Each structure stands twice: as structure tokens, then as C-alpha cells.
mmCIF file of C-alpha atoms in Angstrom:
data_model
loop_
_atom_site.group_PDB
_atom_site.id
_atom_site.type_symbol
_atom_site.label_atom_id
_atom_site.label_comp_id
_atom_site.label_asym_id
_atom_site.label_seq_id
_atom_site.Cartn_x
_atom_site.Cartn_y
_atom_site.Cartn_z
ATOM 1 C CA MET A 1 44.955 168.711 -68.739
ATOM 2 C CA VAL A 2 44.090 166.665 -71.788
ATOM 3 C CA ASP A 3 45.679 167.921 -75.005
ATOM 4 C CA SER A 4 43.801 165.535 -77.265
ATOM 5 C CA LEU A 5 40.071 165.207 -77.742
ATOM 6 C CA ASN A 6 40.485 161.543 -78.631
ATOM 7 C CA PRO A 7 39.366 159.528 -75.595
ATOM 8 C CA SER A 8 41.600 156.576 -76.510
ATOM 9 C CA ASP A 9 44.721 158.727 -75.932
ATOM 10 C CA THR A 10 44.051 159.418 -72.253
ATOM 11 C CA ALA A 11 43.892 157.718 -68.867
ATOM 12 C CA PRO A 12 40.593 155.979 -67.962
ATOM 13 C CA GLU A 13 39.494 158.688 -65.500
ATOM 14 C CA THR A 14 40.237 161.427 -67.982
ATOM 15 C CA LYS A 15 38.488 159.488 -70.770
ATOM 16 C CA LEU A 16 35.356 159.329 -68.675
ATOM 17 C CA ARG A 17 35.481 163.057 -67.939
ATOM 18 C CA LEU A 18 36.107 163.829 -71.614
ATOM 19 C CA TRP A 19 33.040 161.856 -72.688
ATOM 20 C CA ILE A 20 30.973 163.608 -70.029
ATOM 21 C CA VAL A 21 32.117 167.020 -71.267
ATOM 22 C CA ARG A 22 31.396 166.106 -74.890
ATOM 23 C CA ILE A 23 27.913 164.782 -74.196
ATOM 24 C CA ASP A 24 27.054 167.713 -71.933
ATOM 25 C CA ALA A 25 28.176 170.049 -74.735
ATOM 26 C CA ILE A 26 25.612 168.457 -77.068
ATOM 27 C CA SER A 27 22.809 168.970 -74.557
ATOM 28 C CA ILE A 28 23.871 172.507 -73.703
ATOM 29 C CA TRP A 29 24.229 173.453 -77.375
ATOM 30 C CA SER A 30 20.819 171.974 -78.279
ATOM 31 C CA GLY A 31 19.221 173.680 -75.274
ATOM 32 C CA LYS A 32 20.646 177.060 -76.185
ATOM 33 C CA LEU A 33 19.579 176.569 -79.797
ATOM 34 C CA CYS A 34 15.996 175.640 -78.902
ATOM 35 C CA ALA A 35 15.811 178.602 -76.508
ATOM 36 C CA TRP A 36 15.636 180.786 -79.608
ATOM 37 C CA LEU A 37 12.199 179.309 -80.349
ATOM 38 C CA ILE A 38 10.919 181.802 -77.788
ATOM 39 C CA VAL A 39 11.631 184.699 -80.160
ATOM 40 C CA PRO A 40 9.208 183.696 -82.958
ATOM 41 C CA MET A 41 6.731 182.496 -80.357
ATOM 42 C CA ILE A 42 6.664 185.896 -78.647
ATOM 43 C CA GLY A 43 6.539 187.556 -82.072
ATOM 44 C CA ALA A 44 3.447 185.540 -82.991
ATOM 45 C CA LEU A 45 1.791 186.317 -79.650
ATOM 46 C CA VAL A 46 2.536 190.027 -79.857
ATOM 47 C CA TYR A 47 1.284 190.143 -83.448
ATOM 48 C CA GLU A 48 -1.899 188.346 -82.427
ATOM 49 C CA VAL A 49 -2.555 190.744 -79.545
ATOM 50 C CA PHE A 50 -2.074 193.806 -81.765
ATOM 51 C CA ALA A 51 -4.112 192.333 -84.612
ATOM 52 C CA ARG A 52 -6.931 191.175 -82.344
ATOM 53 C CA TYR A 53 -7.257 194.114 -79.954
ATOM 54 C CA GLY A 54 -5.727 196.942 -81.965
ATOM 55 C CA PHE A 55 -7.306 196.245 -85.344
ATOM 56 C CA ASP A 56 -10.105 193.793 -84.501
ATOM 57 C CA ALA A 57 -8.519 191.334 -86.966
ATOM 58 C CA PRO A 58 -7.548 188.137 -85.135
ATOM 59 C CA THR A 59 -5.318 185.653 -86.929
ATOM 60 C CA MET A 60 -6.082 182.024 -87.709
ATOM 61 C CA TRP A 61 -2.505 180.908 -87.225
ATOM 62 C CA ALA A 62 -1.160 182.465 -83.999
ATOM 63 C CA TYR A 63 -2.576 179.935 -81.530
ATOM 64 C CA ASP A 64 -1.325 176.880 -83.427
ATOM 65 C CA THR A 65 2.048 178.487 -84.100
ATOM 66 C CA THR A 66 2.640 179.398 -80.460
ATOM 67 C CA PHE A 67 1.357 176.013 -79.310
ATOM 68 C CA MET A 68 3.842 174.161 -81.529
ATOM 69 C CA LEU A 69 6.746 176.519 -80.814
ATOM 70 C CA TYR A 70 6.256 176.372 -77.057
ATOM 71 C CA GLY A 71 5.796 172.593 -77.108
ATOM 72 C CA SER A 72 9.007 172.234 -79.103
ATOM 73 C CA HIS A 73 10.828 174.651 -76.788
ATOM 74 C CA PHE A 74 9.665 172.750 -73.715
ATOM 75 C CA MET A 75 10.546 169.290 -75.057
ATOM 76 C CA LEU A 76 13.863 170.137 -76.713
ATOM 77 C CA GLY A 77 15.024 171.908 -73.557
ATOM 78 C CA ALA A 78 14.646 168.774 -71.424
ATOM 79 C CA ALA A 79 18.155 167.413 -72.103
ATOM 80 C CA TYR A 80 19.642 170.835 -71.335
ATOM 81 C CA THR A 81 17.709 170.902 -68.071
ATOM 82 C CA LEU A 82 18.980 167.412 -67.197
ATOM 83 C CA ALA A 83 22.567 168.464 -67.980
ATOM 84 C CA LYS A 84 22.218 171.498 -65.706
ATOM 85 C CA GLY A 85 20.573 169.516 -62.887
ATOM 86 C CA GLY A 86 17.361 171.482 -63.205
ATOM 87 C CA HIS A 87 14.823 168.669 -62.988
ATOM 88 C CA ILE A 88 13.071 168.406 -59.659
ATOM 89 C CA ARG A 89 14.109 165.732 -57.221
ATOM 90 C CA THR A 90 12.523 164.586 -54.003
ATOM 91 C CA ASP A 91 15.576 164.898 -51.843
ATOM 92 C CA PHE A 92 14.391 164.764 -48.258
ATOM 93 C CA LEU A 93 16.452 161.565 -47.844
ATOM 94 C CA TYR A 94 18.750 161.893 -50.848
ATOM 95 C CA ARG A 95 20.514 164.996 -49.516
ATOM 96 C CA LEU A 96 21.443 163.145 -46.330
ATOM 97 C CA TRP A 97 23.274 160.357 -48.173
ATOM 98 C CA SER A 98 26.944 160.336 -49.058
ATOM 99 C CA ASP A 99 27.932 161.238 -52.609
ATOM 100 C CA ARG A 100 28.756 157.586 -53.331
ATOM 101 C CA VAL A 101 25.314 156.382 -52.174
ATOM 102 C CA GLN A 102 23.623 159.155 -54.167
ATOM 103 C CA ALA A 103 25.554 158.065 -57.260
ATOM 104 C CA ILE A 104 24.648 154.405 -56.746
ATOM 105 C CA VAL A 105 20.954 155.263 -56.370
ATOM 106 C CA ASP A 106 21.044 157.582 -59.391
ATOM 107 C CA LEU A 107 22.845 155.036 -61.555
ATOM 108 C CA THR A 108 20.372 152.334 -60.540
ATOM 109 C CA ILE A 109 17.447 154.592 -61.440
ATOM 110 C CA TYR A 110 19.008 155.431 -64.808
ATOM 111 C CA VAL A 111 19.606 151.765 -65.640
ATOM 112 C CA VAL A 112 16.312 150.379 -64.317
ATOM 113 C CA PHE A 113 13.857 153.142 -65.233
ATOM 114 C CA PHE A 114 15.309 155.953 -67.330
ATOM 115 C CA PHE A 115 16.974 154.063 -70.177
ATOM 116 C CA PRO A 116 14.247 151.432 -70.670
ATOM 117 C CA GLY A 117 11.531 154.091 -70.439
ATOM 118 C CA PHE A 118 13.139 156.454 -72.898
ATOM 119 C CA ALA A 119 14.167 153.654 -75.250
ATOM 120 C CA PHE A 120 10.508 152.651 -75.436
ATOM 121 C CA PHE A 121 9.467 156.288 -75.778
ATOM 122 C CA LEU A 122 11.978 156.760 -78.618
ATOM 123 C CA TRP A 123 10.774 153.646 -80.432
ATOM 124 C CA VAL A 124 7.093 154.578 -80.158
ATOM 125 C CA SER A 125 7.673 158.234 -81.018
ATOM 126 C CA ILE A 126 9.678 157.377 -84.142
ATOM 127 C CA GLU A 127 6.705 155.374 -85.411
ATOM 128 C CA PHE A 128 4.357 158.199 -84.385
ATOM 129 C CA ALA A 129 6.381 160.840 -86.260
ATOM 130 C CA ALA A 130 7.000 158.598 -89.283
ATOM 131 C CA LYS A 131 3.264 157.980 -89.678
ATOM 132 C CA SER A 132 2.651 161.714 -89.507
ATOM 133 C CA TRP A 133 5.261 162.332 -92.247
ATOM 134 C CA GLU A 134 3.797 159.551 -94.424
ATOM 135 C CA GLN A 135 0.356 161.115 -94.184
ATOM 136 C CA SER A 136 1.592 164.716 -94.533
ATOM 137 C CA GLU A 137 -0.540 165.231 -91.449
ATOM 138 C CA LEU A 138 -2.313 168.522 -90.864
ATOM 139 C CA ILE A 139 -4.082 169.897 -87.814
ATOM 140 C CA ILE A 140 -7.605 169.500 -89.116
ATOM 141 C CA THR A 141 -9.202 171.241 -86.143
ATOM 142 C CA SER A 142 -7.523 174.497 -87.156
ATOM 143 C CA PRO A 143 -9.011 176.697 -89.886
ATOM 144 C CA TRP A 144 -5.631 177.278 -91.565
ATOM 145 C CA LEU A 145 -4.644 173.547 -91.545
ATOM 146 C CA PRO A 146 -0.997 173.795 -90.457
ATOM 147 C CA ILE A 147 1.343 170.860 -90.983
ATOM 148 C CA VAL A 148 2.011 168.946 -87.791
ATOM 149 C CA TYR A 149 4.701 166.416 -88.738
ATOM 150 C CA PRO A 150 7.683 168.675 -87.912
ATOM 151 C CA PHE A 151 6.179 169.205 -84.463
ATOM 152 C CA LYS A 152 5.693 165.465 -83.993
ATOM 153 C CA THR A 153 9.321 164.904 -85.058
ATOM 154 C CA VAL A 154 10.403 166.905 -82.026
ATOM 155 C CA ILE A 155 9.198 164.025 -79.823
ATOM 156 C CA PRO A 156 11.741 161.380 -80.945
ATOM 157 C CA VAL A 157 14.468 164.028 -81.159
ATOM 158 C CA THR A 158 13.736 164.897 -77.525
ATOM 159 C CA ALA A 159 13.861 161.233 -76.524
ATOM 160 C CA ALA A 160 17.200 160.778 -78.310
ATOM 161 C CA LEU A 161 18.689 163.882 -76.681
ATOM 162 C CA LEU A 162 17.528 162.711 -73.265
ATOM 163 C CA ILE A 163 19.024 159.252 -73.796
ATOM 164 C CA ILE A 164 22.331 160.825 -74.823
ATOM 165 C CA GLN A 165 22.298 163.075 -71.760
ATOM 166 C CA GLY A 166 21.330 160.085 -69.626
ATOM 167 C CA VAL A 167 24.586 158.445 -70.739
ATOM 168 C CA SER A 168 26.474 161.483 -69.475
ATOM 169 C CA GLU A 169 24.591 161.436 -66.174
ATOM 170 C CA SER A 170 25.340 157.723 -65.792
ATOM 171 C CA LEU A 171 29.023 158.349 -66.471
ATOM 172 C CA LYS A 172 28.956 161.073 -63.806
ATOM 173 C CA CYS A 173 27.491 158.516 -61.399
ATOM 174 C CA ILE A 174 30.220 155.998 -62.236
ATOM 175 C CA GLU A 175 32.839 158.682 -61.694
ATOM 176 C CA ALA A 176 31.279 159.645 -58.337
ATOM 177 C CA ILE A 177 31.141 155.993 -57.246
ATOM 178 C CA LYS A 178 34.833 155.534 -58.074
ATOM 179 C CA GLN A 179 35.961 158.807 -56.484
ATOM 180 C CA GLY A 180 33.503 158.868 -53.610
ATOM 181 C CA ARG A 181 32.401 162.408 -54.492
ATOM 182 C CA TRP A 182 30.641 164.354 -57.235
ATOM 183 C CA THR A 183 32.986 166.227 -59.549
#
């Protein structure tokens, strides 16, 4: 067992595992944190139902609030889902391959598609969110004109979290290639 959390103090295999554990902890922590967005979302929905059907007094804000909360919940949970292996995979062939071949294919996909795609997505979404902050953007189609820039900021944060978790997944692939099995 590793006594130190400093990766430079350990053997290469243990260093790799330590980085994997650290990165996974970030994704798991952020996923558990964003899961709490469900509470205010349900609160807004329940309030809207009671106000609309119980008192015939619908709100102007419930739809936009739940839309932004659920969108944030969905996006910010993506890195957690990747860390837990919850994204869907077409595995009719994949499951028949050895662990080493699976790791090679996964690592290739991360390097060729995942990282370039999410790097581009991060770059574009930072500009998208920054422009929204500069303009103090509002949702003009809503009667209560809610601010939208915090919601748009979730997009680059999601991309960054996914890139970080992609590093962990790539390290897991490297470890599986070296050991010949998933750990």
C-alpha cells in the first residue's frame, strides 16, 4: 500500500494507479455534488404543480429554472458516468476481445477521437460562455428574463471534467495493456 500521496515517491505502477484514483475522485466528487441539483429542480416542479393546479396561479420561472437545473445536472454528471463506466457501448465484438485488446482499442479511441473532440468542444464552449458573460445574456423568450450565462458556463466545465476523466480512462487503458487485464 502507498503511504504517500505524492506520485513521485512510488513505483511506476503504483504512480499510475494513484493518479487514476485521484482523477476518479474528482469526477466522483463532482458527480455527487451535481446530483444535488435534483433537489431544487424537484422543488421548483412541485411548487409549479401546486401553484398551477391548486391555486390557478402558474409561475413564470419554474420552466426555465427546471430546464437549466436539469441541463446542468445532465452535463455535469457526464464525467461521473464515465468514471463509473455508465456510458453505453456497442460491445457485440468488444466483449469477445481480450482485456489487452479492449484497452488498446479504448486508448486508440481516446487519443484519436475523444481528446481532440473534447479539446475542440472546450475551446468553442469557453468562447460561447465568455460571450454570454460579456453580454450579461438573458433568456429573452421568457417573461421573467432569467440570466443564462451561469448555465452556459456549465458547458466548458463539463468539457474540462470529461477531459480530466478521459486522462484517467486512458491511464486505466495503459495499465491494462501493461498487465494484460483490467484492474
